[in-house]
Amino acid sequence: MIHPSYTELIQAVNSEVEADDTPVCNSRYSIVLATSKRARQIIAGADPLVYYPLNKPLSIAVEEVYKGEVKILPDTGEEEQTEAAVSAADETVTEE
C-alpha cells in the first residue's frame, strides 16, 4: 500500500481551508500534477524541503506536499495569466 494515500494527501492540502471556502484541491489529478511538478523542480536542482530516507524525487515531493511544506495554489484563469505576463513585459520594457 502506498503511503500517504490520495485521500490523505487531499485532506492534508485542504487542511488550512475554512469550512465554507472551496477546497484548493479536490481531485487525484490535481495531486498528481502538483507532486510531479515539484519532483521536476527537485530533479532540476531545487533543494528538498523535508528529509526523506528515499532519494527518489517523486517520493520526496509527495512527502513535502503531505507535510505542508509545498502549497498548491488554485489555478488562475488563462486570461489572468496572459494579462499578468503582458503587464510584467511592459514593466520590463519601460525600466530599460
Tab-separated table of N, CA and C in Angstrom:
chain	number	residue	atom	x	y	z
A	1	MET	N	0.835	-1.178	0.000
A	1	MET	CA	0.000	0.000	0.000
A	1	MET	C	0.882	1.246	0.000
A	2	ILE	N	0.473	2.202	-0.760
A	2	ILE	CA	1.226	3.448	-0.865
A	2	ILE	C	0.817	4.365	0.287
A	3	HIS	N	1.828	4.944	0.924
A	3	HIS	CA	1.539	5.890	1.996
A	3	HIS	C	2.232	7.203	1.700
A	4	PRO	N	1.627	8.312	1.800
A	4	PRO	CA	0.224	8.526	2.111
A	4	PRO	C	-0.667	8.278	0.895
A	5	SER	N	-1.919	7.969	1.147
A	5	SER	CA	-2.867	7.707	0.064
A	5	SER	C	-3.319	9.032	-0.548
A	6	TYR	N	-3.984	8.944	-1.690
A	6	TYR	CA	-4.506	10.157	-2.322
A	6	TYR	C	-5.456	10.890	-1.384
A	7	THR	N	-6.285	10.144	-0.688
A	7	THR	CA	-7.243	10.751	0.235
A	7	THR	C	-6.524	11.518	1.337
A	8	GLU	N	-5.479	10.935	1.885
A	8	GLU	CA	-4.711	11.613	2.934
A	8	GLU	C	-4.017	12.862	2.397
A	9	LEU	N	-3.507	12.793	1.170
A	9	LEU	CA	-2.863	13.961	0.566
A	9	LEU	C	-3.869	15.085	0.344
A	10	ILE	N	-5.049	14.746	-0.167
A	10	ILE	CA	-6.077	15.759	-0.406
A	10	ILE	C	-6.492	16.402	0.914
A	11	GLN	N	-6.651	15.609	1.958
A	11	GLN	CA	-7.007	16.152	3.271
A	11	GLN	C	-5.896	17.052	3.810
A	12	ALA	N	-4.651	16.673	3.611
A	12	ALA	CA	-3.525	17.482	4.086
A	12	ALA	C	-3.464	18.820	3.355
A	13	VAL	N	-3.689	18.798	2.055
A	13	VAL	CA	-3.640	20.029	1.265
A	13	VAL	C	-4.772	20.968	1.664
A	14	ASN	N	-5.951	20.407	1.917
A	14	ASN	CA	-7.125	21.221	2.240
A	14	ASN	C	-7.292	21.472	3.734
A	15	SER	N	-6.325	21.111	4.545
A	15	SER	CA	-6.467	21.239	5.998
A	15	SER	C	-6.558	22.687	6.468
A	16	GLU	N	-5.987	23.613	5.743
A	16	GLU	CA	-5.992	25.018	6.154
A	16	GLU	C	-7.144	25.815	5.553
A	17	VAL	N	-8.000	25.156	4.781
A	17	VAL	CA	-9.116	25.834	4.131
A	17	VAL	C	-10.278	25.939	5.114
A	18	GLU	N	-10.896	27.104	5.161
A	18	GLU	CA	-12.068	27.304	6.022
A	18	GLU	C	-13.201	26.387	5.574
A	19	ALA	N	-14.120	26.106	6.463
A	19	ALA	CA	-15.217	25.179	6.176
A	19	ALA	C	-16.108	25.667	5.037
A	20	ASP	N	-16.309	26.970	4.905
A	20	ASP	CA	-17.196	27.489	3.868
A	20	ASP	C	-16.465	27.860	2.576
A	21	ASP	N	-15.161	27.748	2.540
A	21	ASP	CA	-14.388	28.045	1.330
A	21	ASP	C	-14.314	26.819	0.429
A	22	THR	N	-14.009	27.069	-0.842
A	22	THR	CA	-13.831	25.947	-1.760
A	22	THR	C	-12.465	25.329	-1.518
A	23	PRO	N	-12.361	24.010	-1.593
A	23	PRO	CA	-11.071	23.353	-1.364
A	23	PRO	C	-10.060	23.709	-2.450
A	24	VAL	N	-8.804	23.762	-2.066
A	24	VAL	CA	-7.733	24.049	-3.014
A	24	VAL	C	-7.590	22.895	-3.995
A	25	CYS	N	-7.696	21.703	-3.487
A	25	CYS	CA	-7.504	20.503	-4.298
A	25	CYS	C	-8.630	19.528	-3.988
A	26	ASN	N	-9.301	19.050	-5.039
A	26	ASN	CA	-10.389	18.115	-4.798
A	26	ASN	C	-10.342	16.903	-5.723
A	27	SER	N	-9.210	16.686	-6.362
A	27	SER	CA	-9.114	15.530	-7.249
A	27	SER	C	-7.716	14.920	-7.200
A	28	ARG	N	-7.654	13.667	-7.549
A	28	ARG	CA	-6.359	12.985	-7.622
A	28	ARG	C	-5.486	13.610	-8.698
A	29	TYR	N	-6.115	14.044	-9.769
A	29	TYR	CA	-5.384	14.652	-10.876
A	29	TYR	C	-4.588	15.865	-10.397
A	30	SER	N	-5.199	16.704	-9.569
A	30	SER	CA	-4.510	17.891	-9.046
A	30	SER	C	-3.306	17.511	-8.197
A	31	ILE	N	-3.465	16.469	-7.387
A	31	ILE	CA	-2.359	15.992	-6.548
A	31	ILE	C	-1.222	15.475	-7.421
A	32	VAL	N	-1.566	14.708	-8.446
A	32	VAL	CA	-0.545	14.156	-9.345
A	32	VAL	C	0.203	15.279	-10.050
A	33	LEU	N	-0.523	16.281	-10.543
A	33	LEU	CA	0.134	17.410	-11.216
A	33	LEU	C	1.069	18.162	-10.275
A	34	ALA	N	0.599	18.435	-9.072
A	34	ALA	CA	1.409	19.198	-8.117
A	34	ALA	C	2.668	18.443	-7.714
A	35	THR	N	2.527	17.159	-7.407
A	35	THR	CA	3.701	16.398	-6.973
A	35	THR	C	4.674	16.168	-8.121
A	36	SER	N	4.156	15.953	-9.319
A	36	SER	CA	5.075	15.745	-10.444
A	36	SER	C	5.816	17.032	-10.795
A	37	LYS	N	5.136	18.164	-10.673
A	37	LYS	CA	5.797	19.446	-10.937
A	37	LYS	C	6.909	19.692	-9.915
A	38	ARG	N	6.616	19.403	-8.645
A	38	ARG	CA	7.629	19.570	-7.594
A	38	ARG	C	8.783	18.594	-7.789
A	39	ALA	N	8.479	17.361	-8.203
A	39	ALA	CA	9.535	16.376	-8.453
A	39	ALA	C	10.456	16.857	-9.573
A	40	ARG	N	9.888	17.467	-10.610
A	40	ARG	CA	10.712	18.005	-11.698
A	40	ARG	C	11.603	19.136	-11.195
A	41	GLN	N	11.103	19.943	-10.269
A	41	GLN	CA	11.924	21.006	-9.685
A	41	GLN	C	13.094	20.415	-8.903
A	42	ILE	N	12.842	19.348	-8.172
A	42	ILE	CA	13.907	18.690	-7.402
A	42	ILE	C	14.936	18.087	-8.347
A	43	ILE	N	14.477	17.465	-9.421
A	43	ILE	CA	15.393	16.896	-10.419
A	43	ILE	C	16.255	17.994	-11.029
A	44	ALA	N	15.662	19.175	-11.233
A	44	ALA	CA	16.387	20.295	-11.835
A	44	ALA	C	17.377	20.941	-10.868
A	45	GLY	N	17.363	20.524	-9.593
A	45	GLY	CA	18.359	21.034	-8.667
A	45	GLY	C	17.819	21.762	-7.451
A	46	ALA	N	16.502	21.884	-7.328
A	46	ALA	CA	15.931	22.540	-6.144
A	46	ALA	C	16.198	21.688	-4.908
A	47	ASP	N	16.454	22.347	-3.801
A	47	ASP	CA	16.718	21.628	-2.552
A	47	ASP	C	15.424	21.056	-1.986
A	48	PRO	N	15.450	19.815	-1.516
A	48	PRO	CA	14.265	19.246	-0.862
A	48	PRO	C	13.949	20.016	0.419
A	49	LEU	N	12.663	20.160	0.725
A	49	LEU	CA	12.236	20.907	1.898
A	49	LEU	C	12.061	20.022	3.123
A	50	VAL	N	12.081	18.707	2.929
A	50	VAL	CA	11.964	17.755	4.042
A	50	VAL	C	12.991	16.649	3.845
A	51	TYR	N	13.360	16.025	4.955
A	51	TYR	CA	14.228	14.858	4.849
A	51	TYR	C	13.348	13.644	4.602
A	52	TYR	N	13.729	12.837	3.639
A	52	TYR	CA	13.019	11.596	3.360
A	52	TYR	C	14.077	10.552	3.054
A	53	PRO	N	13.993	9.372	3.659
A	53	PRO	CA	15.065	8.383	3.506
A	53	PRO	C	15.282	7.910	2.070
A	54	LEU	N	14.258	7.961	1.247
A	54	LEU	CA	14.438	7.575	-0.152
A	54	LEU	C	14.909	8.788	-0.944
A	55	ASN	N	15.767	8.552	-1.904
A	55	ASN	CA	16.293	9.661	-2.697
A	55	ASN	C	15.511	9.898	-3.976
A	56	LYS	N	14.369	9.262	-4.111
A	56	LYS	CA	13.577	9.427	-5.326
A	56	LYS	C	12.842	10.767	-5.273
A	57	PRO	N	12.977	11.583	-6.320
A	57	PRO	CA	12.366	12.912	-6.313
A	57	PRO	C	10.849	12.891	-6.113
A	58	LEU	N	10.153	11.934	-6.703
A	58	LEU	CA	8.702	11.890	-6.543
A	58	LEU	C	8.314	11.554	-5.108
A	59	SER	N	9.044	10.655	-4.477
A	59	SER	CA	8.763	10.319	-3.076
A	59	SER	C	8.990	11.529	-2.174
A	60	ILE	N	10.038	12.276	-2.448
A	60	ILE	CA	10.318	13.487	-1.676
A	60	ILE	C	9.205	14.511	-1.894
A	61	ALA	N	8.773	14.681	-3.144
A	61	ALA	CA	7.714	15.643	-3.458
A	61	ALA	C	6.403	15.276	-2.771
A	62	VAL	N	6.056	14.001	-2.755
A	62	VAL	CA	4.834	13.556	-2.077
A	62	VAL	C	4.922	13.865	-0.589
A	63	GLU	N	6.059	13.605	0.009
A	63	GLU	CA	6.239	13.868	1.441
A	63	GLU	C	6.156	15.370	1.733
A	64	GLU	N	6.713	16.205	0.846
A	64	GLU	CA	6.636	17.655	1.021
A	64	GLU	C	5.190	18.141	0.988
A	65	VAL	N	4.412	17.627	0.048
A	65	VAL	CA	3.001	18.012	-0.046
A	65	VAL	C	2.250	17.535	1.190
A	66	TYR	N	2.514	16.314	1.612
A	66	TYR	CA	1.819	15.732	2.765
A	66	TYR	C	2.111	16.497	4.058
A	67	LYS	N	3.345	16.950	4.225
A	67	LYS	CA	3.723	17.679	5.439
A	67	LYS	C	3.411	19.176	5.359
A	68	GLY	N	2.891	19.632	4.228
A	68	GLY	CA	2.502	21.030	4.097
A	68	GLY	C	3.632	21.973	3.769
A	69	GLU	N	4.775	21.445	3.379
A	69	GLU	CA	5.918	22.292	3.025
A	69	GLU	C	5.745	22.931	1.647
A	70	VAL	N	4.939	22.316	0.808
A	70	VAL	CA	4.660	22.830	-0.527
A	70	VAL	C	3.170	23.133	-0.584
A	71	LYS	N	2.822	24.322	-1.000
A	71	LYS	CA	1.423	24.725	-1.088
A	71	LYS	C	0.951	24.627	-2.538
A	72	ILE	N	-0.244	24.132	-2.708
A	72	ILE	CA	-0.862	24.075	-4.030
A	72	ILE	C	-1.744	25.304	-4.154
A	73	LEU	N	-1.463	26.125	-5.142
A	73	LEU	CA	-2.237	27.337	-5.355
A	73	LEU	C	-3.339	27.062	-6.362
A	74	PRO	N	-4.507	27.669	-6.165
A	74	PRO	CA	-5.578	27.468	-7.137
A	74	PRO	C	-5.169	28.049	-8.481
A	75	ASP	N	-5.613	27.400	-9.530
A	75	ASP	CA	-5.271	27.811	-10.885
A	75	ASP	C	-5.996	29.101	-11.219
A	76	THR	N	-5.250	30.092	-11.699
A	76	THR	CA	-5.889	31.308	-12.182
A	76	THR	C	-6.235	31.100	-13.637
A	77	GLY	N	-7.191	31.852	-14.097
A	77	GLY	CA	-7.624	31.693	-15.472
A	77	GLY	C	-6.525	32.040	-16.454
A	78	GLU	N	-6.625	31.483	-17.642
A	78	GLU	CA	-5.613	31.733	-18.677
A	78	GLU	C	-5.568	33.210	-19.022
A	79	GLU	N	-6.725	33.864	-18.996
A	79	GLU	CA	-6.789	35.283	-19.309
A	79	GLU	C	-6.017	36.102	-18.279
A	80	GLU	N	-6.152	35.763	-17.001
A	80	GLU	CA	-5.433	36.476	-15.950
A	80	GLU	C	-3.930	36.267	-16.076
A	81	GLN	N	-3.511	35.056	-16.427
A	81	GLN	CA	-2.086	34.781	-16.598
A	81	GLN	C	-1.530	35.587	-17.760
A	82	THR	N	-2.293	35.693	-18.841
A	82	THR	CA	-1.848	36.452	-20.001
A	82	THR	C	-1.715	37.925	-19.640
A	83	GLU	N	-2.703	38.463	-18.921
A	83	GLU	CA	-2.641	39.863	-18.509
A	83	GLU	C	-1.440	40.123	-17.609
A	84	ALA	N	-1.156	39.222	-16.696
A	84	ALA	CA	-0.009	39.379	-15.802
A	84	ALA	C	1.296	39.342	-16.586
A	85	ALA	N	1.385	38.460	-17.566
A	85	ALA	CA	2.597	38.361	-18.381
A	85	ALA	C	2.789	39.626	-19.209
A	86	VAL	N	1.709	40.158	-19.759
A	86	VAL	CA	1.796	41.376	-20.564
A	86	VAL	C	2.213	42.555	-19.691
A	87	SER	N	1.622	42.692	-18.507
A	87	SER	CA	1.993	43.818	-17.648
A	87	SER	C	3.435	43.687	-17.161
A	88	ALA	N	3.889	42.465	-16.901
A	88	ALA	CA	5.282	42.256	-16.498
A	88	ALA	C	6.221	42.605	-17.641
A	89	ALA	N	5.843	42.250	-18.853
A	89	ALA	CA	6.667	42.575	-20.018
A	89	ALA	C	6.718	44.085	-20.222
A	90	ASP	N	5.586	44.770	-20.023
A	90	ASP	CA	5.556	46.224	-20.158
A	90	ASP	C	6.470	46.888	-19.134
A	91	GLU	N	6.458	46.397	-17.901
A	91	GLU	CA	7.315	46.958	-16.863
A	91	GLU	C	8.783	46.750	-17.196
A	92	THR	N	9.112	45.599	-17.759
A	92	THR	CA	10.489	45.307	-18.129
A	92	THR	C	10.954	46.246	-19.231
A	93	VAL	N	10.096	46.498	-20.195
A	93	VAL	CA	10.453	47.360	-21.314
A	93	VAL	C	10.626	48.797	-20.838
A	94	THR	N	9.755	49.290	-19.975
A	94	THR	CA	9.851	50.678	-19.537
A	94	THR	C	11.019	50.914	-18.590
A	95	GLU	N	11.478	49.889	-17.905
A	95	GLU	CA	12.593	50.048	-16.975
A	95	GLU	C	13.932	50.163	-17.688
A	96	GLU	N	14.014	49.686	-18.889
A	96	GLU	CA	15.304	49.686	-19.603
A	96	GLU	C	15.653	51.009	-20.122
